[in-house]
């Protein structure tokens, strides 16, 4: 056996003695940034010895894998601190989760948030003490003996469930934990962490087991990154659309109809403003709006394929004419009963089929804003983001094969126009390609994928491929926006469908007089209006552009003496077409301003005796600016200058 191994680092091969530690072959990388290494694709400790030929890559602190190593190592650090502070507390598991980690403990009394600063302080001490983190392999029996001696019955149970003969133990200072690793080389690598919350959790997630005490935390590569993250978390809490929706009086939810918003008058203004905007675009882009039924015989869902693929997500109803009044949800249940539509597409094929179509009639672009129903599980419902009842700015384009690229290009143009107008600066595109289960041949798929790709390239749109994520009936373009909290939302989609025309036997007469199949393009730009409103509220923090603001102007009177003038100003603004209200209450100005700010009214107009005498107003914008003694006509001019898209 050779006593050397060949390692490849950043593409350069070199020969080193067997047993050289990984850290040594990665010289040249500042130790603070390097937290682990990828050896032949697997992330391992920097202290791991090289026994075979390998390719070695650095894992840096701020990479996704690096962050995982840091977060899990911080979970160990927390467990060490907890056991030092609360002797007798048993440890269980401490995995990494999105944005952080948790550790479940069995303490004498459950932890509360009041315990967290103390634990955090001890963690900092332990981190500064620069304890080396060491990995040792021991036999399973030995590990069981060691943890049993420490009274760690949960660890013993975990090890008993491991099939391997040997297990690894990580130790730092006088503390150790059973773990697969990898970990950072020493505790001083852990500088930027924060414990965030506590919760109860059953051992192994089973309610028949003991209740454990869970501590959540997060950790980052740098203090700056941690602070940035905590700021965004706090902002997300303040901007939660359920909280803002209540404060702004937009919508409510009630268990009487789970997952279905009750829009209040102000919420309806936003909803309708968005629909009106889409309608203005539809006129320009050549769409026709239709209204089709909400309730269809299940026969339709059988033809469309929904009965086979989607019926668990549908609200079904018995046939009022049947004697049994029962619902059969089995594979053949479609022969009877009705279902509420989860999508508009199948209904639109009937509009298409209602007339004989020729090649000259195409493309036919049908749009609909009807309510849709989806039987989402109650545990998944979340405000407006995940609902059971929704509307989409849904449209189906029936076109010829040779029109696909142009239609896609037009839609991409529309997408960009809409997101620009709505103030989303970062829009990303992905092309979702042929999934495992698909209809049609691979050749057809590659052709339609190329069409979608070409249309994007023609519009100078850079896109990523989302492999195997297309719908079973065709590839799609997925469009994502990033909000002010740096979260990504998939909003718009454009999908090619060769399947629906087949299933519904759609045809048109071509120029030679023969029957041909059209293609269907499914597309939505805002997507679910409910979710879009939720995203918009959190993106803007409720500070909407004037055209979307439910209440555009609030006129605040300074005293009873200017009641008439307040009414006059409010009346004038209303006649000019603005959504204006007067606040005539006998309250301090500061109070009235705070209330208007909470309701996110973009323009606050203050009137007192001086303003009444000079027929002017003082203006305060929600955005912060102020101006005094503005003549009434100038205020109206200013409001009229606010942009309205399309
Ligand atoms: Zn570990
Ligand atoms: Zn559709």
Coordinates of C-alpha atoms in Angstrom, one line a residue, residues 83-632:
X83 CA -25.8 21.6 31.0
X84 CA -23.3 23.8 32.8
X85 CA -26.0 26.2 34.1
X86 CA -28.7 23.6 34.8
X87 CA -27.1 20.4 36.1
X88 CA -29.2 17.3 35.6
X89 CA -30.7 18.5 32.3
X90 CA -30.6 15.8 29.7
X91 CA -29.8 16.5 26.0
X92 CA -31.7 14.9 23.1
X93 CA -31.3 16.3 19.5
X94 CA -30.2 19.6 18.1
X95 CA -30.7 19.9 14.3
X96 CA -30.2 22.8 11.9
X97 CA -33.4 24.3 10.5
X98 CA -34.1 27.0 8.0
X99 CA -32.5 30.2 9.3
X100 CA -31.1 28.6 12.5
X101 CA -31.2 25.6 14.8
X102 CA -32.9 24.2 17.9
X103 CA -32.0 21.8 20.7
X104 CA -34.5 19.8 22.7
X105 CA -33.7 19.3 26.4
X106 CA -35.2 17.4 29.3
X107 CA -34.7 19.9 32.1
X108 CA -36.1 19.8 35.6
X109 CA -38.4 22.7 34.7
X110 CA -39.2 24.0 31.2
X111 CA -37.1 26.9 29.9
X112 CA -38.6 30.3 29.5
X113 CA -37.5 33.3 27.4
X114 CA -36.2 34.8 30.7
X115 CA -33.5 32.0 30.7
X116 CA -32.2 32.9 27.3
X117 CA -29.9 35.9 28.1
X118 CA -28.1 33.9 30.8
X119 CA -27.6 30.9 28.5
X120 CA -26.4 33.2 25.7
X121 CA -23.9 34.9 28.1
X122 CA -22.5 31.5 29.1
X123 CA -22.2 30.5 25.4
X124 CA -20.2 33.6 24.8
X125 CA -17.8 32.7 27.6
X126 CA -17.4 29.2 26.2
X127 CA -16.9 30.5 22.7
X128 CA -14.2 32.9 23.9
X129 CA -12.5 30.1 25.8
X130 CA -11.5 28.7 22.4
X131 CA -12.3 25.0 23.2
X132 CA -11.0 22.7 20.5
X133 CA -13.7 20.6 19.0
X134 CA -12.6 17.0 18.7
X135 CA -14.1 14.0 17.0
X136 CA -13.5 10.5 18.3
X137 CA -14.9 7.2 17.1
X138 CA -16.0 4.7 19.7
X139 CA -17.9 1.4 19.6
X140 CA -21.6 1.5 19.9
X141 CA -21.5 -0.4 23.2
X142 CA -18.8 2.0 24.6
X143 CA -20.9 5.0 23.6
X144 CA -24.0 3.5 25.3
X145 CA -21.9 2.8 28.5
X146 CA -20.6 6.4 28.5
X147 CA -23.9 8.1 28.1
X148 CA -25.7 5.8 30.5
X149 CA -23.1 6.7 33.1
X150 CA -23.9 10.3 32.6
X151 CA -27.6 9.6 33.0
X152 CA -28.4 10.6 29.4
X153 CA -31.2 8.2 28.8
X154 CA -32.4 9.9 25.6
X155 CA -28.9 9.7 24.1
X156 CA -28.7 6.0 25.0
X157 CA -32.1 5.4 23.3
X158 CA -30.8 7.2 20.2
X159 CA -27.5 5.2 20.1
X160 CA -29.5 2.0 20.5
X161 CA -31.3 2.9 17.3
X162 CA -28.1 3.3 15.3
X163 CA -27.3 0.2 13.2
X164 CA -23.5 1.0 12.9
X165 CA -20.9 -0.7 15.0
X166 CA -19.0 2.5 15.5
X167 CA -20.3 6.0 16.3
X168 CA -18.7 9.4 16.5
X169 CA -18.5 11.6 19.6
X170 CA -17.7 15.3 19.5
X171 CA -16.1 16.8 22.5
X172 CA -15.3 20.4 23.5
X173 CA -13.7 21.1 26.9
X174 CA -15.3 18.8 29.4
X175 CA -18.5 18.4 27.4
X176 CA -19.4 15.8 24.7
X177 CA -22.2 14.8 22.5
X178 CA -23.0 11.9 20.2
X179 CA -22.9 13.4 16.7
X180 CA -22.2 12.6 13.1
X181 CA -20.7 16.1 12.6
X182 CA -19.1 18.0 10.9
X183 CA -18.2 20.8 13.3
X184 CA -16.1 23.9 13.2
X185 CA -12.5 23.3 14.6
X186 CA -13.0 25.3 17.8
X187 CA -15.6 27.2 19.7
X188 CA -14.0 30.6 18.9
X189 CA -15.4 30.2 15.4
X190 CA -18.9 30.9 16.9
X191 CA -19.1 34.6 17.3
X192 CA -22.5 35.7 15.9
X193 CA -25.4 33.9 17.4
X194 CA -28.7 34.7 19.1
X195 CA -31.2 32.6 21.0
X196 CA -34.7 33.5 19.8
X197 CA -37.5 31.5 21.5
X198 CA -38.6 28.5 23.5
X199 CA -41.3 26.0 22.9
X200 CA -42.5 22.6 24.1
X201 CA -41.9 19.6 21.9
X202 CA -42.7 15.9 22.4
X203 CA -39.8 13.4 22.4
X204 CA -39.7 12.0 18.8
X205 CA -42.7 14.3 18.0
X206 CA -45.0 11.8 19.6
X207 CA -47.7 13.2 22.0
X208 CA -47.6 10.0 24.1
X209 CA -43.9 10.7 25.0
X210 CA -42.5 13.1 27.5
X211 CA -42.7 16.8 26.8
X212 CA -39.3 18.3 26.2
X213 CA -38.2 22.0 26.3
X214 CA -36.9 23.3 23.0
X215 CA -34.7 26.4 22.5
X216 CA -34.5 28.0 19.1
X217 CA -31.6 30.1 18.0
X218 CA -29.8 31.3 14.9
X219 CA -26.1 31.9 14.0
X220 CA -24.3 33.5 11.1
X221 CA -20.8 33.9 9.8
X222 CA -20.5 37.5 10.9
X223 CA -22.1 39.9 13.4
X224 CA -23.2 42.0 10.4
X225 CA -25.0 39.1 8.8
X226 CA -26.7 38.2 12.1
X227 CA -27.9 41.8 12.7
X228 CA -29.2 42.1 9.1
X229 CA -31.1 38.9 9.6
X230 CA -32.6 39.9 13.0
X231 CA -33.6 43.2 11.4
X232 CA -35.5 41.5 8.6
X233 CA -37.2 39.1 11.1
X234 CA -38.4 42.0 13.2
X235 CA -39.5 43.9 10.0
X236 CA -41.4 40.8 8.9
X237 CA -43.1 40.6 12.3
X238 CA -44.1 44.3 12.1
X239 CA -45.3 43.9 8.5
X240 CA -47.2 40.6 8.9
X241 CA -50.1 41.1 6.5
X242 CA -52.5 39.6 9.1
X243 CA -51.5 42.3 11.6
X244 CA -51.5 45.1 9.1
X245 CA -54.7 43.9 7.5
X246 CA -56.4 44.3 10.9
X247 CA -54.8 47.7 11.7
X248 CA -55.7 49.0 8.2
X249 CA -59.2 47.5 8.3
X250 CA -58.7 45.5 5.1
X251 CA -59.9 41.9 5.9
X252 CA -60.7 39.5 8.6
X253 CA -60.7 35.8 9.0
X254 CA -63.2 33.7 11.0
X255 CA -63.3 30.0 11.9
X256 CA -66.8 29.9 10.4
X257 CA -65.1 29.7 7.0
X258 CA -61.5 28.6 7.5
X259 CA -58.9 29.9 4.9
X260 CA -61.4 32.3 3.3
X261 CA -60.9 36.0 3.7
X262 CA -63.8 38.4 4.5
X263 CA -62.8 41.5 2.7
X264 CA -63.8 44.7 4.5
X265 CA -64.7 47.8 2.4
X266 CA -61.1 49.1 2.4
X267 CA -59.8 45.7 1.4
X268 CA -62.2 45.5 -1.5
X269 CA -60.8 48.8 -2.8
X270 CA -57.4 47.2 -3.1
X271 CA -58.8 44.1 -4.6
X272 CA -60.8 46.0 -7.2
X273 CA -58.0 48.5 -8.0
X274 CA -55.8 45.5 -8.9
X275 CA -58.6 43.9 -11.0
X276 CA -59.3 47.2 -12.7
X277 CA -55.7 47.6 -13.5
X278 CA -55.6 44.1 -15.1
X279 CA -58.7 45.0 -17.1
X280 CA -57.0 48.1 -18.5
X281 CA -54.1 45.9 -19.5
X282 CA -56.5 43.4 -21.0
X283 CA -58.0 46.0 -23.3
X284 CA -54.5 47.0 -24.5
X285 CA -53.3 43.4 -24.9
X286 CA -56.4 42.1 -26.6
X287 CA -58.0 39.9 -23.9
X288 CA -61.7 39.1 -23.5
X289 CA -63.2 38.6 -20.1
X290 CA -65.7 35.8 -19.4
X291 CA -67.6 34.5 -16.4
X292 CA -68.1 30.8 -16.3
X293 CA -69.8 28.6 -13.6
X294 CA -68.3 27.9 -10.2
X295 CA -70.0 24.5 -10.0
X296 CA -69.6 21.8 -12.6
X297 CA -70.7 18.2 -13.0
X298 CA -67.8 16.0 -12.0
X299 CA -67.9 14.7 -15.6
X300 CA -66.0 17.9 -16.5
X301 CA -63.3 17.1 -13.9
X302 CA -63.0 13.6 -15.3
X303 CA -62.4 14.9 -18.8
X304 CA -59.9 17.5 -17.6
X305 CA -57.9 15.0 -15.6
X306 CA -58.7 16.8 -12.3
X307 CA -60.7 13.9 -11.0
X308 CA -57.7 11.7 -11.3
X309 CA -55.0 14.1 -10.2
X310 CA -56.6 16.8 -8.0
X311 CA -59.9 15.6 -6.5
X312 CA -58.6 15.4 -2.9
X313 CA -58.0 19.2 -3.3
X314 CA -61.6 19.9 -4.4
X315 CA -64.8 20.6 -2.6
X316 CA -67.4 18.1 -3.9
X317 CA -71.1 18.3 -3.7
X318 CA -73.9 15.7 -4.3
X319 CA -76.2 16.0 -7.3
X320 CA -79.5 17.7 -6.1
X321 CA -81.4 15.4 -8.4
X322 CA -80.0 12.2 -7.0
X323 CA -82.0 10.3 -4.4
X324 CA -79.0 9.3 -2.3
X325 CA -77.6 12.8 -1.8
X326 CA -74.2 11.1 -1.2
X327 CA -70.8 11.8 -2.6
X328 CA -68.6 9.0 -4.1
X329 CA -65.0 10.1 -4.0
X330 CA -63.7 6.9 -5.6
X331 CA -62.1 6.7 -9.0
X332 CA -65.5 6.3 -10.7
X333 CA -67.3 8.8 -8.5
X334 CA -67.1 11.4 -11.3
X335 CA -70.2 9.8 -12.9
X336 CA -72.3 11.6 -10.4
X337 CA -72.2 14.7 -8.3
X338 CA -70.7 18.2 -8.7
X339 CA -67.4 19.9 -7.8
X340 CA -66.5 23.5 -7.1
X341 CA -63.9 24.7 -9.6
X342 CA -60.3 24.9 -8.4
X343 CA -59.1 26.4 -11.7
X344 CA -60.8 28.2 -14.6
X345 CA -59.2 26.3 -17.5
X346 CA -61.8 23.5 -18.1
X347 CA -64.7 26.0 -18.1
X348 CA -62.8 28.1 -20.8
X349 CA -62.6 25.2 -23.2
X350 CA -66.4 25.2 -23.3
X351 CA -66.4 28.9 -24.3
X352 CA -63.9 28.0 -27.0
X353 CA -66.0 25.1 -28.2
X354 CA -69.2 27.1 -28.3
X355 CA -68.3 28.4 -31.7
X356 CA -66.6 26.9 -34.8
X357 CA -63.1 28.5 -34.8
X358 CA -61.0 29.2 -37.8
X359 CA -57.3 30.0 -38.0
X360 CA -58.2 33.7 -38.4
X361 CA -60.0 33.7 -35.0
X362 CA -56.8 32.8 -33.2
X363 CA -55.4 33.7 -30.8
X364 CA -58.4 33.8 -28.5
X365 CA -57.5 35.2 -25.1
X366 CA -60.0 34.5 -22.4
X367 CA -59.6 36.0 -18.9
X368 CA -61.6 35.4 -15.7
X369 CA -61.5 36.6 -12.1
X370 CA -64.0 34.2 -10.6
X371 CA -63.7 32.8 -7.1
X372 CA -61.9 29.4 -7.0
X373 CA -62.0 26.9 -4.2
X374 CA -59.2 24.5 -3.1
X375 CA -59.6 22.1 -0.2
X376 CA -56.2 22.9 1.5
X377 CA -55.6 21.2 4.8
X378 CA -56.4 23.4 7.8
X379 CA -52.8 23.1 9.1
X380 CA -51.4 24.6 5.9
X381 CA -53.7 27.7 5.9
X382 CA -51.9 31.0 6.5
X383 CA -53.6 34.4 6.3
X384 CA -54.0 35.5 2.7
X385 CA -50.8 33.5 1.7
X386 CA -52.6 30.1 1.7
X387 CA -56.3 30.1 1.4
X388 CA -59.2 27.9 0.4
X389 CA -61.0 30.5 -1.6
X390 CA -59.2 32.8 -4.0
X391 CA -59.4 34.7 -7.3
X392 CA -56.7 34.7 -9.9
X393 CA -56.0 37.0 -12.8
X394 CA -56.2 33.8 -14.8
X395 CA -56.3 33.7 -18.6
X396 CA -56.2 31.0 -21.3
X397 CA -54.8 31.7 -24.7
X398 CA -56.0 29.4 -27.4
X399 CA -53.6 29.8 -30.3
X400 CA -51.9 28.1 -33.3
X401 CA -48.6 26.4 -33.0
X402 CA -46.9 29.2 -35.0
X403 CA -48.3 31.9 -32.6
X404 CA -46.8 30.4 -29.4
X405 CA -43.6 32.4 -29.4
X406 CA -45.3 35.7 -30.0
X407 CA -47.9 35.1 -27.4
X408 CA -45.3 34.1 -24.8
X409 CA -43.3 37.2 -25.7
X410 CA -46.4 39.4 -25.2
X411 CA -47.0 37.9 -21.8
X412 CA -43.4 38.4 -20.7
X413 CA -43.8 42.0 -21.7
X414 CA -47.0 42.3 -19.6
X415 CA -45.3 40.6 -16.7
X416 CA -42.5 43.1 -16.7
X417 CA -44.9 46.0 -17.1
X418 CA -47.0 44.9 -14.2
X419 CA -44.1 44.3 -11.7
X420 CA -42.5 47.5 -12.7
X421 CA -45.7 49.4 -12.0
X422 CA -46.2 47.7 -8.7
X423 CA -42.7 48.5 -7.5
X424 CA -41.0 45.1 -7.5
X425 CA -37.5 45.8 -8.7
X426 CA -36.2 42.3 -8.7
X427 CA -38.0 39.8 -11.0
X428 CA -36.5 36.4 -11.9
X429 CA -37.4 33.9 -14.5
X430 CA -37.1 30.1 -14.6
X431 CA -37.9 27.6 -17.2
X432 CA -39.5 24.5 -15.6
X433 CA -38.8 21.5 -17.9
X434 CA -40.2 17.9 -18.5
X435 CA -41.0 16.1 -15.3
X436 CA -40.7 12.3 -14.8
X437 CA -44.4 11.8 -15.3
X438 CA -45.5 13.6 -18.4
X439 CA -47.7 13.3 -21.4
X440 CA -46.3 13.4 -24.9
X441 CA -42.9 12.6 -26.4
X442 CA -39.6 13.9 -25.3
X443 CA -39.2 15.5 -28.8
X444 CA -42.4 17.5 -28.3
X445 CA -41.2 18.6 -24.9
X446 CA -37.8 19.8 -26.1
X447 CA -39.5 21.7 -28.9
X448 CA -41.9 23.5 -26.5
X449 CA -39.2 24.1 -24.0
X450 CA -37.2 25.7 -26.8
X451 CA -40.1 27.9 -27.7
X452 CA -40.4 29.2 -24.1
X453 CA -36.7 29.7 -24.0
X454 CA -36.6 31.6 -27.3
X455 CA -39.3 33.9 -26.3
X456 CA -37.4 34.8 -23.2
X457 CA -34.1 35.3 -25.1
X458 CA -35.9 37.5 -27.6
X459 CA -37.1 39.7 -24.7
X460 CA -33.5 39.8 -23.4
X461 CA -34.6 37.9 -20.3
X462 CA -32.0 35.9 -18.5
X463 CA -33.4 32.7 -17.0
X464 CA -32.5 29.6 -15.0
X465 CA -33.6 26.1 -15.8
X466 CA -35.7 24.5 -13.1
X467 CA -35.2 20.8 -14.2
X468 CA -38.1 18.4 -14.2
X469 CA -40.5 20.9 -12.6
X470 CA -42.9 21.5 -15.5
X471 CA -46.6 20.5 -15.2
X472 CA -47.4 17.0 -16.5
X473 CA -49.0 18.5 -19.6
X474 CA -46.3 21.0 -20.6
X475 CA -43.3 23.2 -19.6
X476 CA -43.7 26.5 -17.9
X477 CA -42.1 29.8 -17.2
X478 CA -42.1 30.6 -13.5
X479 CA -41.7 34.2 -12.5
X480 CA -40.4 35.2 -9.0
X481 CA -40.3 38.6 -7.3
X482 CA -38.1 39.5 -4.3
X483 CA -39.8 41.6 -1.7
X484 CA -38.3 44.3 0.5
X485 CA -37.6 41.6 3.2
X486 CA -35.5 39.7 0.6
X487 CA -37.9 36.9 0.4
X488 CA -38.7 35.3 -3.0
X489 CA -42.3 34.7 -4.1
X490 CA -43.4 32.8 -7.1
X491 CA -46.2 34.9 -8.5
X492 CA -46.7 34.6 -12.3
X493 CA -46.6 31.5 -14.5
X494 CA -46.9 30.9 -18.2
X495 CA -47.6 27.3 -19.1
X496 CA -47.8 25.6 -22.5
X497 CA -50.5 22.9 -22.7
X498 CA -51.0 20.3 -25.5
X499 CA -53.1 18.1 -23.3
X500 CA -56.3 20.1 -22.7
X501 CA -57.0 20.6 -26.4
X502 CA -56.7 16.8 -26.8
X503 CA -58.9 15.9 -23.9
X504 CA -61.6 18.4 -24.8
X505 CA -61.2 17.8 -28.5
X506 CA -60.6 21.4 -29.4
X507 CA -60.2 22.2 -33.1
X508 CA -59.9 25.0 -35.6
X509 CA -60.1 25.1 -39.4
X510 CA -56.7 25.8 -40.9
X511 CA -56.1 27.9 -44.1
X512 CA -56.3 24.7 -46.1
X513 CA -59.7 23.9 -44.7
X514 CA -58.5 21.0 -42.5
X515 CA -59.2 20.6 -38.8
X516 CA -56.2 21.2 -36.5
X517 CA -55.7 21.3 -32.7
X518 CA -55.0 24.7 -31.1
X519 CA -52.5 25.0 -28.2
X520 CA -53.5 26.4 -24.8
X521 CA -51.3 28.8 -22.8
X522 CA -52.3 29.1 -19.2
X523 CA -51.1 32.3 -17.6
X524 CA -51.5 34.4 -14.5
X525 CA -49.5 37.5 -13.8
X526 CA -50.5 38.5 -10.2
X527 CA -51.4 34.8 -9.6
X528 CA -53.7 34.4 -6.6
X529 CA -55.0 37.9 -5.9
X530 CA -55.2 37.0 -2.2
X531 CA -51.6 35.9 -2.0
X532 CA -50.6 38.9 -4.1
X533 CA -52.3 41.3 -1.8
X534 CA -50.6 39.6 1.2
X535 CA -47.2 39.9 -0.5
X536 CA -47.9 43.5 -1.5
X537 CA -48.8 44.5 2.0
X538 CA -45.7 43.0 3.5
X539 CA -43.5 44.3 0.7
X540 CA -44.7 47.9 1.2
X541 CA -45.4 47.7 4.9
X542 CA -48.9 48.8 3.9
X543 CA -47.6 52.1 2.4
X544 CA -49.3 51.6 -0.9
X545 CA -49.1 53.9 -4.0
X546 CA -51.9 56.4 -4.1
X547 CA -53.9 54.4 -6.7
X548 CA -54.1 51.4 -4.4
X549 CA -54.5 53.2 -1.1
X550 CA -58.0 52.5 0.3
X551 CA -58.1 55.9 1.9
X552 CA -56.1 58.4 -0.1
X553 CA -56.5 61.6 1.9
X554 CA -57.6 62.3 5.4
X555 CA -58.4 65.8 6.3
X556 CA -57.6 66.5 10.0
X557 CA -59.3 69.5 11.7
X558 CA -57.4 71.4 14.3
X559 CA -60.5 72.7 16.1
X560 CA -64.3 72.9 16.0
X561 CA -63.9 76.4 14.5
X562 CA -62.8 74.9 11.2
X563 CA -65.5 72.2 10.8
X564 CA -67.1 73.9 7.8
X565 CA -63.7 74.4 6.1
X566 CA -62.8 70.7 6.8
X567 CA -66.0 69.6 5.2
X568 CA -65.4 71.9 2.2
X569 CA -61.9 70.5 1.6
X570 CA -63.0 66.9 2.0
X571 CA -66.0 67.5 -0.4
X572 CA -63.7 69.1 -3.0
X573 CA -61.3 66.2 -2.9
X574 CA -64.2 63.7 -3.3
X575 CA -65.6 65.7 -6.2
X576 CA -62.2 65.5 -7.8
X577 CA -62.5 61.7 -7.6
X578 CA -60.2 61.0 -4.5
X579 CA -61.0 58.7 -1.6
X580 CA -61.0 61.3 1.1
X581 CA -62.4 61.4 4.6
X582 CA -62.6 64.2 7.2
X583 CA -61.5 63.6 10.8
X584 CA -63.6 66.2 12.7
X585 CA -63.3 64.6 16.1
X586 CA -62.5 66.8 19.1
X587 CA -59.0 65.2 19.6
X588 CA -55.5 66.4 19.7
X589 CA -53.7 66.6 16.3
X590 CA -51.0 64.2 17.4
X591 CA -53.7 61.5 18.2
X592 CA -55.4 62.0 14.8
X593 CA -52.1 61.9 12.9
X594 CA -51.1 58.6 14.7
X595 CA -54.4 57.1 13.8
X596 CA -54.1 58.1 10.1
X597 CA -50.5 56.7 10.1
X598 CA -51.7 53.4 11.5
X599 CA -54.3 53.3 8.8
X600 CA -51.5 54.1 6.3
X601 CA -53.3 57.0 4.7
X602 CA -50.7 58.5 2.3
X603 CA -51.8 62.1 2.4
X604 CA -52.7 63.8 5.7
X605 CA -54.1 67.3 5.3
X606 CA -54.2 69.5 8.3
X607 CA -56.5 72.5 8.5
X608 CA -56.7 75.2 11.2
X609 CA -57.9 78.8 11.3
X610 CA -54.9 80.1 9.5
X611 CA -55.5 77.6 6.6
X612 CA -59.2 78.4 6.6
X613 CA -58.5 82.1 6.3
X614 CA -56.0 81.7 3.4
X615 CA -58.0 78.8 1.8
X616 CA -54.9 76.6 2.0
X617 CA -53.9 73.4 3.8
X618 CA -50.8 72.0 5.6
X619 CA -49.7 68.7 4.1
X620 CA -48.0 65.7 5.8
X621 CA -47.1 62.7 3.8
X622 CA -47.0 59.2 5.2
X623 CA -43.6 59.0 3.6
X624 CA -42.4 61.9 5.9
X625 CA -42.4 65.1 3.9
X626 CA -44.4 68.2 5.1
X627 CA -45.4 71.4 3.5
X628 CA -47.3 74.4 4.9
X629 CA -49.7 76.9 3.4
X630 CA -50.4 74.9 0.3
X631 CA -53.3 76.4 -1.7
X632 CA -56.2 74.1 -2.2

